[in-house]
Amino acid sequence: MRRGSLGLLALAWLVTGECFAEAPGPASRGSWPQSADIGQSVPLVPLPAEIVAGEGAFSIGPGTVVSVPRGDAEAANAARYLVDQVQRLRGVKLRVREGSEPPRGITIERVSGLGSEAYRLQVASGGVRIAATSGAGLFYGAVTLSQLLPAGKGAAEVPAKMIRDAPAYAWRGLMLDSARHFQSPEFVKSMLDWMAWHKLNVLHWHLTDDQGWRLEIRKYPRLTSVGACRVPATAEARAPEPYCGYYTQEQVRDIVAYATLRHIQVIPEIEMPGHAQAAVAAYPQLGASGTAPPVSSSWGVHSHLFNLEPPTFTVLEDVLTEVMAVFPSPYIHVGGDEAVKDQWKASAAVQARARALGITDPEALQTWFTHEIGRFLVSRGRRLVGWDEILQPGLSSDAVVMSWRGTDGARAAAIAGNDTVLSPWPTLYFDNRQSALASEPPGRMRVISLEDVYRFEPRDPALSEAQRKHVLGLQANIWTEHIRTEERVQRMALPRAAAVAEVGWTGPEHRSWSGFLQRLGPTFARYRVMGWPYSDSVFAVDGRVTQAEDGTRVTLTNQAAFGDIRYTADGSEPIAQSPKYSEPRQFPAGTHLSAATFVGTERVSHIWSRRLDASTLARRSSRELDLCSDGIALLLEPNAFGAGERPRFALDIMYPCWIYRDVDLTRGARLVAAVGQLPFNFEIGADAEKIRVGDSRSTEGDFEVRIGGCEGPPVATQALPAMPAGKLVNTLHEIRLPAQGGRHDVCLRFARPRLDPMWALDWVEISP
Ligand code: TNX
């Protein structure tokens, strides 16, 4: 139903004819469809608060005039956005005119009394009006109008309607980690493009970490000359090319200006006191260890912290001064997460300082640190943002708490009277895979589906109305340890970012998962026109092939159980007329099966395709096997220096072990395995001692096969040859599994002589 059930009906707009008149009252509205139903058939993301259908349509085509108030730069900006979108979507050029109103065109106008991001969009056969009080509202009206246009060529009709819209939350963000992997300025701008298209309005930019310092600081050039390069970790014993990248202040200004035009605030994050290893590598005197570490090429929680000497604060304040000069955002993020205090506890200088301050608890020392930095920021008119570790007694009330260790931090912050942003792991962590499909790019093995994100509810019933006002909104984080390329960053983000946008914008009473799915097909079509890579995991066909009496049995599903799966059995592309899959069925051996998901006549997924032969039946990639445990389960690529496909190994780095279920071992079996190596480049503290490397009997390690469980003696063991130079996978042939009687789970593990490197399974084939 519509927002607040709208006793405001008298205000509802009747949008027919040449002018916009107010509806006389509920009675005359007849059976007009309203938000909940018509909204889903209009491909708007996020869904507006209120949509009322009208009669007729307005055609937007070559020469349609967009008029803006004279001298209103923000209105002109909204108009330019619209012109640009229509050009990209339809290849049609609109004209912008200042001042006088065109008789039949698009009018962008200021009105008073609407909220800070609210707008009204009226489409009638006589013209279109976008009205708002703020520049952001005008911009969002233009965004909505552009989304109403289908992708295609030439003029397009927009059915009459009235939209009244405003966001539920003021902070609708994404965090981009450019420290672990670096993205080009062009990529960041394209990200701003699609963020704006979804009415996302905060880009939290993670610019410094243990693995890289990525922002030019003129006063301290070593931060980038040293801190922006690391040597990539590799399982191979050769010196790889350094991995480098940073943004000049010039580039940042350009990006910030680009964002501002799209009503996106860019909030920099400069991590302190932890995640500081790259900075300490550049200027060891800033560190608490007295040593000069390299920029890290490991992932995980590192020990290097800034020290607490006055000259260090001077440097940090100088850095923040340069940061504030290029980032006008009212908020400056200073990290604060995962600062393990070992170095502070071990440092005589830090301890002396703590005593001088009268602080005995190392956690309280971080509070003091945060307070010092926060005070500095406030003196420059900015507010400190930090991860939820900053929430300690004594935290200043103007600090903003970003809740990542679940949502408790947000609740506690709101109760304490601090503003807060919801960014909880694991739901809003886009380094998690979005499906269990073998085609997912590297990341964490946990699946956070589009639906998981969509169903995230920011509203905390435990908070009072007043406390709830402190919850500014939500944000998803794209951590890039395992996301090496820009295209993958984007695929991890889209379409899950669309779900974040809708959760942040659209009130819970209007959100509907099935409605969102309906709008997704047309949304994907627009992504394609815009050239925005996205993941179709929600619709992609998941094909499971098993042995049947005389042939193979195939089960086809998709994650959302949405649309129709259509298939062909002759190697041709499935089309809207291809047979529809309804239940598991058998195909003769040798069939070349292809399948895809359709919504109506539109194909909304890529084509899944398999030849149903003996090897398809026997082979499973590591992504298709079960992992024996869920410690730190990752999907990883080995570092290769050069082009070409790399294998993707699914493994739990705490216990690399896989299970191939339900194998017929009545007459024994033959096993072939493809294996590779990965560096163990994870800083996990004392947890590393829990990792069992096994009892390796040969110099490189052994591949071990067990039946029925993973702990008993192996039924087969094979010594591992050293990895051949230049190869990322090596195939082990002819491992014999003894006859066992019946079907069994087969457990696959390695014993290795040391922690680093790890052996990993790429795929395995078990055939009778
Ligand atoms: C924890 S979330 C971190 C990041 C990692 C992330 C990986 C947070 C404040 N710290 O440093 O990249 O987990 O998922």
mmCIF file of N, CA and C and ligand atoms in Angstrom, residues 175 177 180 206 209-211 269 271 275 300-301 333 335-338 387-389 402 404-405 423 425 429-432 444 477-482, ligand 1:
data_model
loop_
_atom_site.group_PDB
_atom_site.id
_atom_site.type_symbol
_atom_site.label_atom_id
_atom_site.label_comp_id
_atom_site.label_asym_id
_atom_site.label_seq_id
_atom_site.Cartn_x
_atom_site.Cartn_y
_atom_site.Cartn_z
ATOM 1 N N MET A 175 30.895 1.448 0.008
ATOM 2 C CA MET A 175 32.304 1.655 0.303
ATOM 3 C C MET A 175 33.142 0.923 -0.725
ATOM 4 N N ASP A 177 36.919 -0.254 -1.592
ATOM 5 C CA ASP A 177 38.270 -0.475 -1.064
ATOM 6 C C ASP A 177 39.260 -0.374 -2.224
ATOM 7 N N ARG A 180 43.386 -2.354 -1.127
ATOM 8 C CA ARG A 180 43.836 -3.735 -1.368
ATOM 9 C C ARG A 180 44.053 -3.947 -2.858
ATOM 10 N N HIS A 206 37.762 3.930 0.712
ATOM 11 C CA HIS A 206 38.780 3.344 1.597
ATOM 12 C C HIS A 206 40.138 3.460 0.900
ATOM 13 N N ASP A 209 45.459 1.417 3.712
ATOM 14 C CA ASP A 209 45.398 0.175 4.487
ATOM 15 C C ASP A 209 46.801 -0.412 4.557
ATOM 16 N N ASP A 210 46.903 -1.586 5.158
ATOM 17 C CA ASP A 210 48.213 -2.228 5.291
ATOM 18 C C ASP A 210 48.850 -2.494 3.933
ATOM 19 N N GLN A 211 48.024 -2.735 2.927
ATOM 20 C CA GLN A 211 48.531 -3.151 1.614
ATOM 21 C C GLN A 211 48.721 -1.991 0.646
ATOM 22 N N GLU A 269 38.390 7.647 3.595
ATOM 23 C CA GLU A 269 38.784 6.966 4.828
ATOM 24 C C GLU A 269 40.298 6.859 4.886
ATOM 25 N N GLU A 271 42.842 5.299 7.422
ATOM 26 C CA GLU A 271 42.797 4.373 8.564
ATOM 27 C C GLU A 271 43.811 4.724 9.649
ATOM 28 N N HIS A 275 45.562 -0.832 10.662
ATOM 29 C CA HIS A 275 45.573 -0.915 9.195
ATOM 30 C C HIS A 275 46.514 0.156 8.644
ATOM 31 N N GLY A 300 44.279 -9.876 6.049
ATOM 32 C CA GLY A 300 43.965 -10.193 7.441
ATOM 33 C C GLY A 300 44.249 -9.020 8.368
ATOM 34 N N VAL A 301 44.338 -9.345 9.652
ATOM 35 C CA VAL A 301 44.504 -8.302 10.664
ATOM 36 C C VAL A 301 45.981 -8.194 11.023
ATOM 37 N N HIS A 333 36.295 9.875 7.483
ATOM 38 C CA HIS A 333 36.348 8.550 8.118
ATOM 39 C C HIS A 333 37.793 8.256 8.496
ATOM 40 N N GLY A 335 38.688 5.250 10.118
ATOM 41 C CA GLY A 335 38.875 3.816 10.361
ATOM 42 C C GLY A 335 38.638 3.446 11.814
ATOM 43 N N GLY A 336 39.668 2.933 12.448
ATOM 44 C CA GLY A 336 39.549 2.565 13.853
ATOM 45 C C GLY A 336 39.304 1.089 14.093
ATOM 46 N N ASP A 337 39.111 0.323 13.000
ATOM 47 C CA ASP A 337 38.791 -1.102 13.171
ATOM 48 C C ASP A 337 40.042 -1.934 13.388
ATOM 49 N N GLU A 338 39.842 -3.072 14.015
ATOM 50 C CA GLU A 338 40.822 -4.153 14.088
ATOM 51 C C GLU A 338 42.220 -3.669 14.484
ATOM 52 N N TRP A 387 34.730 3.055 12.346
ATOM 53 C CA TRP A 387 34.105 1.734 12.482
ATOM 54 C C TRP A 387 33.697 1.531 13.942
ATOM 55 N N ASP A 388 32.847 0.541 14.177
ATOM 56 C CA ASP A 388 32.174 0.500 15.483
ATOM 57 C C ASP A 388 33.110 0.272 16.672
ATOM 58 N N GLU A 389 34.373 -0.077 16.421
ATOM 59 C CA GLU A 389 35.326 -0.167 17.534
ATOM 60 C C GLU A 389 35.485 1.164 18.268
ATOM 61 N N MET A 402 30.113 3.586 12.412
ATOM 62 C CA MET A 402 29.723 2.724 11.309
ATOM 63 C C MET A 402 29.711 1.287 11.824
ATOM 64 N N TRP A 404 29.715 -2.400 11.774
ATOM 65 C CA TRP A 404 30.075 -3.466 10.829
ATOM 66 C C TRP A 404 30.055 -4.841 11.465
ATOM 67 N N ARG A 405 30.301 -4.917 12.794
ATOM 68 C CA ARG A 405 30.282 -6.240 13.428
ATOM 69 C C ARG A 405 28.838 -6.554 13.802
ATOM 70 N N SER A 423 26.207 -1.048 8.397
ATOM 71 C CA SER A 423 27.034 -1.632 7.351
ATOM 72 C C SER A 423 27.469 -3.026 7.785
ATOM 73 N N TRP A 425 28.473 -6.779 8.543
ATOM 74 C CA TRP A 425 28.955 -8.039 8.031
ATOM 75 C C TRP A 425 27.979 -9.103 8.517
ATOM 76 N N TYR A 429 28.368 -7.069 3.039
ATOM 77 C CA TYR A 429 29.762 -7.234 2.615
ATOM 78 C C TYR A 429 29.780 -7.876 1.239
ATOM 79 N N PHE A 430 30.097 -7.065 0.268
ATOM 80 C CA PHE A 430 30.015 -7.530 -1.117
ATOM 81 C C PHE A 430 31.260 -8.294 -1.566
ATOM 82 N N ASP A 431 32.158 -8.602 -0.616
ATOM 83 C CA ASP A 431 33.223 -9.537 -0.991
ATOM 84 C C ASP A 431 32.739 -10.979 -0.835
ATOM 85 N N ASN A 432 31.532 -11.162 -0.305
ATOM 86 C CA ASN A 432 30.927 -12.487 -0.278
ATOM 87 C C ASN A 432 30.335 -12.807 -1.654
ATOM 88 N N ARG A 444 34.777 -14.276 -0.985
ATOM 89 C CA ARG A 444 34.529 -15.184 0.143
ATOM 90 C C ARG A 444 33.470 -16.189 -0.259
ATOM 91 N N ASN A 477 29.756 -2.620 1.689
ATOM 92 C CA ASN A 477 31.206 -2.454 1.560
ATOM 93 C C ASN A 477 31.787 -3.432 0.546
ATOM 94 N N ILE A 478 32.563 -2.891 -0.373
ATOM 95 C CA ILE A 478 33.217 -3.753 -1.364
ATOM 96 C C ILE A 478 34.692 -3.841 -0.998
ATOM 97 N N TRP A 479 35.014 -4.813 -0.172
ATOM 98 C CA TRP A 479 36.413 -5.061 0.206
ATOM 99 C C TRP A 479 37.063 -5.836 -0.922
ATOM 100 N N THR A 480 38.275 -5.444 -1.286
ATOM 101 C CA THR A 480 38.804 -5.973 -2.550
ATOM 102 C C THR A 480 40.042 -6.865 -2.424
ATOM 103 N N GLU A 481 40.259 -7.427 -1.232
ATOM 104 C CA GLU A 481 41.404 -8.349 -1.140
ATOM 105 C C GLU A 481 41.396 -9.340 -2.302
ATOM 106 N N HIS A 482 40.235 -9.906 -2.553
ATOM 107 C CA HIS A 482 40.148 -10.989 -3.534
ATOM 108 C C HIS A 482 39.451 -10.529 -4.820
HETATM 109 C C1 TNX B 1 37.149 -6.644 7.987
HETATM 110 S S1 TNX B 1 35.138 -4.382 8.025
HETATM 111 C C2 TNX B 1 37.725 -5.413 7.746
HETATM 112 C C3 TNX B 1 38.420 -5.189 6.462
HETATM 113 C C4 TNX B 1 38.441 -6.429 5.611
HETATM 114 C C5 TNX B 1 37.108 -7.121 5.674
HETATM 115 C C6 TNX B 1 37.044 -8.312 4.769
HETATM 116 C C7 TNX B 1 36.348 -3.714 8.616
HETATM 117 C C8 TNX B 1 36.070 -2.477 9.272
HETATM 118 N N1 TNX B 1 37.554 -4.311 8.533
HETATM 119 O O1 TNX B 1 39.723 -4.724 6.706
HETATM 120 O O2 TNX B 1 38.743 -6.071 4.309
HETATM 121 O O3 TNX B 1 36.854 -7.524 6.991
HETATM 122 O O4 TNX B 1 35.762 -8.841 4.646
#
